[in-house]
């Protein structure tokens, strides 16, 4: 077993930590894409293609032990990959329009949508306290997008807000399917299918709508390779492995570590300067989501210290 695989296995004995580390790894992608300065289609295509060799190597031991996925698992993985591709395309477009850190915050309206999808489709219970915070979270999204004032870091905050919210819908579908299909096992093989499908969709969408440069230059390729490693190989693989072991709203809240890291990195690395109201919006999103889920997180971690935290519990169904 490789060193990366061993470290991932240790993290997944504590799925909340695995999700948190994965989210922080993903947070770097917004800033790295800002440094790459390339078309959304080029970025989305190459961040998937460059990750595939490493992901296929990681999936080989799983295939030898457990065999290939079933037909149904293939279908869900391909659908998740298509949703992920559109999320990346729309979100990368939004980075230039509303800024790297803030576009990441906007797309994290998933903290509302993923639990609602789990409730509507899988009948997973959603805490009432969480639903009470939904209006506050949405207010935070409006403030963060710079709709109230014109001081966003990007070139077009209103268009960026629209693109980021559309990305959030695709992102939420992707997260829901990734978690839902994860209960059946074969996480690494299915994740390879997700990324391969996302690469194909990004190739065609980039060619006809979002721009695609198959020879972007070594500098751009270097930044995209960094995105592929930090986000696709490490970050999202940890999220794919940890999310089935957590309830939908707890996983969604832990993914809010992504905008926290992105806002900090955007300010330090790219020199982005969000306005006061935008910072208030960020705080509203993060604090309200944390408070909404706090009551649900505490019972899961405190009483079970003597239990095997690596084993799937009731988190995958209702609370």
Coordinates of C-alpha atoms in Angstrom, one line a residue:
X1 CA 0.0 0.0 0.0
X2 CA 1.4 3.5 -0.9
X3 CA 2.1 6.1 1.7
X4 CA -0.8 8.3 0.4
X5 CA -3.2 5.3 0.7
X6 CA -2.1 4.5 4.2
X7 CA -2.5 8.2 5.3
X8 CA -6.0 8.2 3.7
X9 CA -7.0 5.0 5.5
X10 CA -5.9 6.5 8.8
X11 CA -7.9 9.7 8.2
X12 CA -11.0 7.7 7.3
X13 CA -11.1 6.0 10.7
X14 CA -12.3 9.5 11.7
X15 CA -14.5 10.5 8.7
X16 CA -15.0 14.0 10.0
X17 CA -11.3 14.6 9.9
X18 CA -11.0 13.1 6.5
X19 CA -13.7 15.4 5.2
X20 CA -12.1 18.4 6.8
X21 CA -8.7 17.7 5.4
X22 CA -10.2 17.0 1.9
X23 CA -12.1 20.3 2.0
X24 CA -8.9 22.2 2.9
X25 CA -7.0 20.6 0.0
X26 CA -9.8 21.5 -2.4
X27 CA -9.7 25.1 -1.1
X28 CA -6.4 25.7 -2.8
X29 CA -7.9 25.1 -6.3
X30 CA -9.5 28.5 -6.5
X31 CA -6.3 30.3 -6.0
X32 CA -4.3 28.0 -8.2
X33 CA -6.8 28.4 -11.0
X34 CA -6.5 32.2 -10.5
X35 CA -2.8 31.9 -11.0
X36 CA -3.2 29.6 -14.1
X37 CA -5.3 32.3 -15.9
X38 CA -6.8 30.0 -18.5
X39 CA -10.1 29.3 -20.0
X40 CA -12.7 27.4 -17.9
X41 CA -12.8 24.5 -20.4
X42 CA -9.0 24.2 -20.4
X43 CA -8.8 24.2 -16.6
X44 CA -11.6 21.8 -16.1
X45 CA -10.3 19.3 -18.8
X46 CA -6.7 19.3 -17.6
X47 CA -7.3 19.2 -13.9
X48 CA -9.2 15.9 -14.5
X49 CA -6.9 14.4 -17.2
X50 CA -3.7 15.1 -15.2
X51 CA -5.2 13.4 -12.2
X52 CA -6.3 10.2 -13.9
X53 CA -3.0 8.3 -14.0
X54 CA -2.5 8.6 -10.2
X55 CA -6.1 7.8 -9.5
X56 CA -6.0 4.7 -11.7
X57 CA -2.9 3.5 -9.8
X58 CA -4.7 4.0 -6.5
X59 CA -7.8 2.1 -7.8
X60 CA -5.9 -1.0 -8.9
X61 CA -5.6 -2.7 -5.4
X62 CA -9.3 -2.1 -4.8
X63 CA -10.2 -3.7 -8.1
X64 CA -8.1 -6.8 -7.2
X65 CA -9.7 -7.1 -3.8
X66 CA -13.3 -6.4 -4.6
X67 CA -13.8 -6.6 -8.4
X68 CA -15.3 -4.0 -10.8
X69 CA -18.4 -1.8 -10.2
X70 CA -21.8 -3.0 -11.2
X71 CA -23.8 -1.5 -14.1
X72 CA -25.8 0.7 -11.7
X73 CA -22.7 2.0 -10.1
X74 CA -21.3 3.0 -13.5
X75 CA -24.5 5.0 -14.2
X76 CA -24.4 7.0 -11.0
X77 CA -20.7 7.6 -11.3
X78 CA -21.1 8.9 -14.9
X79 CA -24.0 11.2 -13.9
X80 CA -21.9 12.5 -11.0
X81 CA -19.1 13.2 -13.4
X82 CA -21.3 15.2 -15.7
X83 CA -22.5 17.3 -12.8
X84 CA -19.0 17.8 -11.6
X85 CA -17.8 19.0 -15.0
X86 CA -20.5 21.7 -15.2
X87 CA -19.8 22.7 -11.7
X88 CA -16.1 23.2 -12.6
X89 CA -16.9 25.0 -15.8
X90 CA -19.3 27.5 -14.2
X91 CA -17.3 27.9 -11.1
X92 CA -14.0 28.6 -13.0
X93 CA -15.9 31.2 -15.1
X94 CA -17.1 32.8 -11.8
X95 CA -13.6 33.1 -10.4
X96 CA -12.7 35.8 -12.9
X97 CA -16.0 37.6 -12.4
X98 CA -16.3 37.6 -8.6
X99 CA -12.9 36.6 -7.3
X100 CA -11.3 33.3 -6.2
X101 CA -12.2 33.2 -2.6
X102 CA -15.7 34.7 -2.9
X103 CA -16.7 32.4 -5.8
X104 CA -15.8 29.5 -3.6
X105 CA -18.0 30.9 -0.8
X106 CA -20.9 31.4 -3.2
X107 CA -20.8 27.8 -4.6
X108 CA -21.1 26.6 -1.1
X109 CA -24.8 27.2 -1.0
X110 CA -24.5 23.4 -1.3
X111 CA -24.7 23.5 2.5
X112 CA -28.5 24.0 2.0
X113 CA -29.1 22.1 -1.2
X114 CA -27.3 18.8 -0.4
X115 CA -29.3 18.1 2.9
X116 CA -32.5 19.1 1.0
X117 CA -31.8 16.6 -1.8
X118 CA -31.1 13.9 0.8
X119 CA -34.4 14.7 2.5
X120 CA -36.4 14.8 -0.7
X121 CA -35.0 11.7 -2.4
X122 CA -33.7 9.5 0.4
X123 CA -36.0 10.7 3.2
X124 CA -33.0 11.4 5.4
X125 CA -34.1 13.6 8.3
X126 CA -32.8 17.2 8.4
X127 CA -32.7 18.9 11.8
X128 CA -35.2 21.7 12.3
X129 CA -32.4 23.9 13.6
X130 CA -30.6 23.6 10.3
X131 CA -33.7 24.7 8.3
X132 CA -34.1 27.7 10.6
X133 CA -30.7 29.0 9.5
X134 CA -31.4 28.7 5.8
X135 CA -32.6 32.4 5.3
X136 CA -29.5 33.7 7.1
X137 CA -27.2 31.6 4.9
X138 CA -28.9 32.9 1.7
X139 CA -28.5 36.4 3.0
X140 CA -24.9 35.7 3.4
X141 CA -24.7 34.5 -0.3
X142 CA -26.3 37.8 -1.5
X143 CA -23.9 40.0 0.5
X144 CA -20.8 37.9 -0.5
X145 CA -21.7 38.2 -4.2
X146 CA -21.3 42.0 -4.1
X147 CA -24.9 42.5 -5.3
X148 CA -25.5 45.2 -2.7
X149 CA -22.4 47.2 -3.5
X150 CA -20.0 47.2 -6.4
X151 CA -16.7 46.5 -4.6
X152 CA -16.0 42.9 -5.6
X153 CA -12.5 41.8 -6.6
X154 CA -13.7 40.3 -9.9
X155 CA -14.7 41.9 -13.2
X156 CA -18.5 41.4 -13.0
X157 CA -19.8 40.4 -9.5
X158 CA -23.4 40.1 -10.7
X159 CA -22.6 37.7 -13.5
X160 CA -20.2 35.9 -11.2
X161 CA -22.9 35.5 -8.6
X162 CA -25.2 33.9 -11.2
X163 CA -22.6 31.5 -12.5
X164 CA -21.5 30.5 -9.0
X165 CA -25.0 29.8 -7.9
X166 CA -25.6 27.7 -11.0
X167 CA -22.3 25.9 -10.2
X168 CA -23.7 25.3 -6.7
X169 CA -26.7 23.4 -8.1
X170 CA -24.4 21.2 -10.2
X171 CA -22.0 20.9 -7.2
X172 CA -24.9 19.8 -4.9
X173 CA -26.0 17.1 -7.4
X174 CA -22.4 15.9 -7.6
X175 CA -22.0 15.7 -3.8
X176 CA -25.3 14.0 -3.3
X177 CA -24.6 11.3 -5.9
X178 CA -21.0 10.9 -4.7
X179 CA -22.2 10.3 -1.1
X180 CA -25.2 8.2 -2.2
X181 CA -23.2 5.8 -4.4
X182 CA -20.5 5.6 -1.8
X183 CA -22.5 3.3 0.5
X184 CA -22.0 0.5 -2.0
X185 CA -18.2 0.6 -1.7
X186 CA -15.6 0.6 -4.5
X187 CA -15.0 4.3 -3.8
X188 CA -11.7 4.6 -5.8
X189 CA -12.9 2.9 -8.9
X190 CA -16.2 4.9 -9.0
X191 CA -14.2 8.1 -8.4
X192 CA -12.0 7.3 -11.4
X193 CA -15.2 7.0 -13.5
X194 CA -16.4 10.3 -12.1
X195 CA -13.2 12.1 -13.1
X196 CA -13.0 10.4 -16.5
X197 CA -16.6 11.4 -17.3
X198 CA -15.9 15.0 -16.1
X199 CA -12.9 15.2 -18.4
X200 CA -14.9 14.1 -21.5
X201 CA -17.8 16.6 -20.7
X202 CA -15.3 19.4 -20.1
X203 CA -13.6 18.6 -23.4
X204 CA -16.8 19.0 -25.4
X205 CA -18.2 21.9 -23.4
X206 CA -14.9 23.7 -23.6
X207 CA -14.6 23.1 -27.3
X208 CA -18.1 24.6 -28.1
X209 CA -18.8 27.1 -25.3
X210 CA -16.2 27.8 -22.6
X211 CA -12.9 27.8 -24.5
X212 CA -10.4 25.0 -24.8
X213 CA -6.6 25.3 -25.4
X214 CA -5.0 21.8 -25.7
X215 CA -1.5 23.5 -25.6
X216 CA -1.7 26.2 -22.9
X217 CA 2.0 26.3 -22.2
X218 CA 4.2 24.8 -19.5
X219 CA 3.5 27.5 -16.9
X220 CA -0.3 27.0 -17.1
X221 CA 0.2 23.3 -17.1
X222 CA 2.2 23.5 -14.0
X223 CA -0.6 25.3 -12.1
X224 CA -3.2 22.9 -13.5
X225 CA -1.0 20.0 -12.3
X226 CA -1.0 21.5 -8.9
X227 CA -4.8 21.7 -9.0
X228 CA -5.0 18.1 -10.1
X229 CA -2.9 16.8 -7.3
X230 CA -4.2 18.9 -4.4
X231 CA -7.9 18.9 -5.4
X232 CA -8.7 15.8 -7.6
X233 CA -6.1 13.3 -6.3
X234 CA -6.1 14.2 -2.6
X235 CA -9.0 16.5 -1.7
X236 CA -12.0 15.0 -3.6
X237 CA -10.9 11.4 -3.1
X238 CA -10.9 12.0 0.6
X239 CA -14.4 13.6 0.4
X240 CA -15.6 10.7 -1.7
X241 CA -14.4 8.3 0.9
X242 CA -15.5 10.2 4.0
X243 CA -18.9 11.5 2.9
X244 CA -20.8 8.2 3.0
X245 CA -19.8 7.8 6.7
X246 CA -21.4 11.2 7.6
X247 CA -24.9 12.5 7.5
X248 CA -25.6 14.9 4.6
X249 CA -25.8 18.1 6.6
X250 CA -22.7 17.3 8.7
X251 CA -20.7 16.6 5.5
X252 CA -22.0 19.8 3.9
X253 CA -21.0 21.9 6.9
X254 CA -17.5 20.4 7.0
X255 CA -17.1 21.3 3.3
X256 CA -17.5 24.9 4.3
X257 CA -13.8 24.8 5.3
X258 CA -13.3 25.1 1.6
X259 CA -14.3 28.8 1.4
X260 CA -12.5 29.6 4.6
X261 CA -9.3 28.4 3.1
X262 CA -10.0 30.0 -0.2
X263 CA -10.8 33.4 1.1
X264 CA -7.6 33.4 3.2
X265 CA -5.4 32.2 0.3
X266 CA -7.1 34.6 -2.1
X267 CA -6.2 37.5 0.1
X268 CA -2.6 36.4 0.8
X269 CA -1.6 35.0 -2.6
X270 CA -3.7 37.0 -5.1
X271 CA -4.1 40.2 -3.2
X272 CA -7.9 40.1 -3.3
X273 CA -9.5 42.6 -1.0
X274 CA -13.2 41.8 -0.2
X275 CA -15.3 44.7 1.1
X276 CA -16.8 44.9 4.6
X277 CA -20.3 43.7 3.5
X278 CA -18.7 40.8 1.6
X279 CA -16.8 39.8 4.7
X280 CA -20.1 40.0 6.7
X281 CA -21.7 37.7 4.1
X282 CA -18.8 35.2 4.5
X283 CA -19.3 35.3 8.3
X284 CA -23.0 34.8 8.1
X285 CA -22.6 31.8 5.9
X286 CA -20.0 30.1 8.0
X287 CA -21.4 30.9 11.5
X288 CA -25.0 30.1 10.6
X289 CA -24.1 26.8 9.0
X290 CA -21.9 25.9 12.0
X291 CA -24.5 26.8 14.5
X292 CA -27.2 24.9 12.6
X293 CA -25.1 21.7 12.6
X294 CA -23.5 22.0 16.0
X295 CA -26.1 20.0 17.9
X296 CA -25.9 17.2 15.3
X297 CA -22.1 17.0 15.3
X298 CA -21.6 16.8 19.1
X299 CA -23.6 13.6 19.7
X300 CA -21.8 11.8 16.9
X301 CA -18.3 12.3 18.2
X302 CA -18.5 12.5 22.0
X303 CA -20.3 9.3 23.1
X304 CA -18.6 6.9 20.7
X305 CA -14.9 7.4 21.7
X306 CA -14.7 3.7 22.7
X307 CA -16.3 2.5 19.5
X308 CA -14.7 1.8 16.1
X309 CA -15.1 5.2 14.5
X310 CA -14.0 3.8 11.2
X311 CA -17.0 1.6 10.8
X312 CA -20.1 3.0 9.0
X313 CA -22.8 3.9 11.5
X314 CA -26.3 5.2 11.0
X315 CA -25.1 8.4 9.5
X316 CA -25.9 7.2 5.9
X317 CA -29.6 7.1 6.6
X318 CA -31.7 9.1 8.9
X319 CA -30.5 10.9 12.0

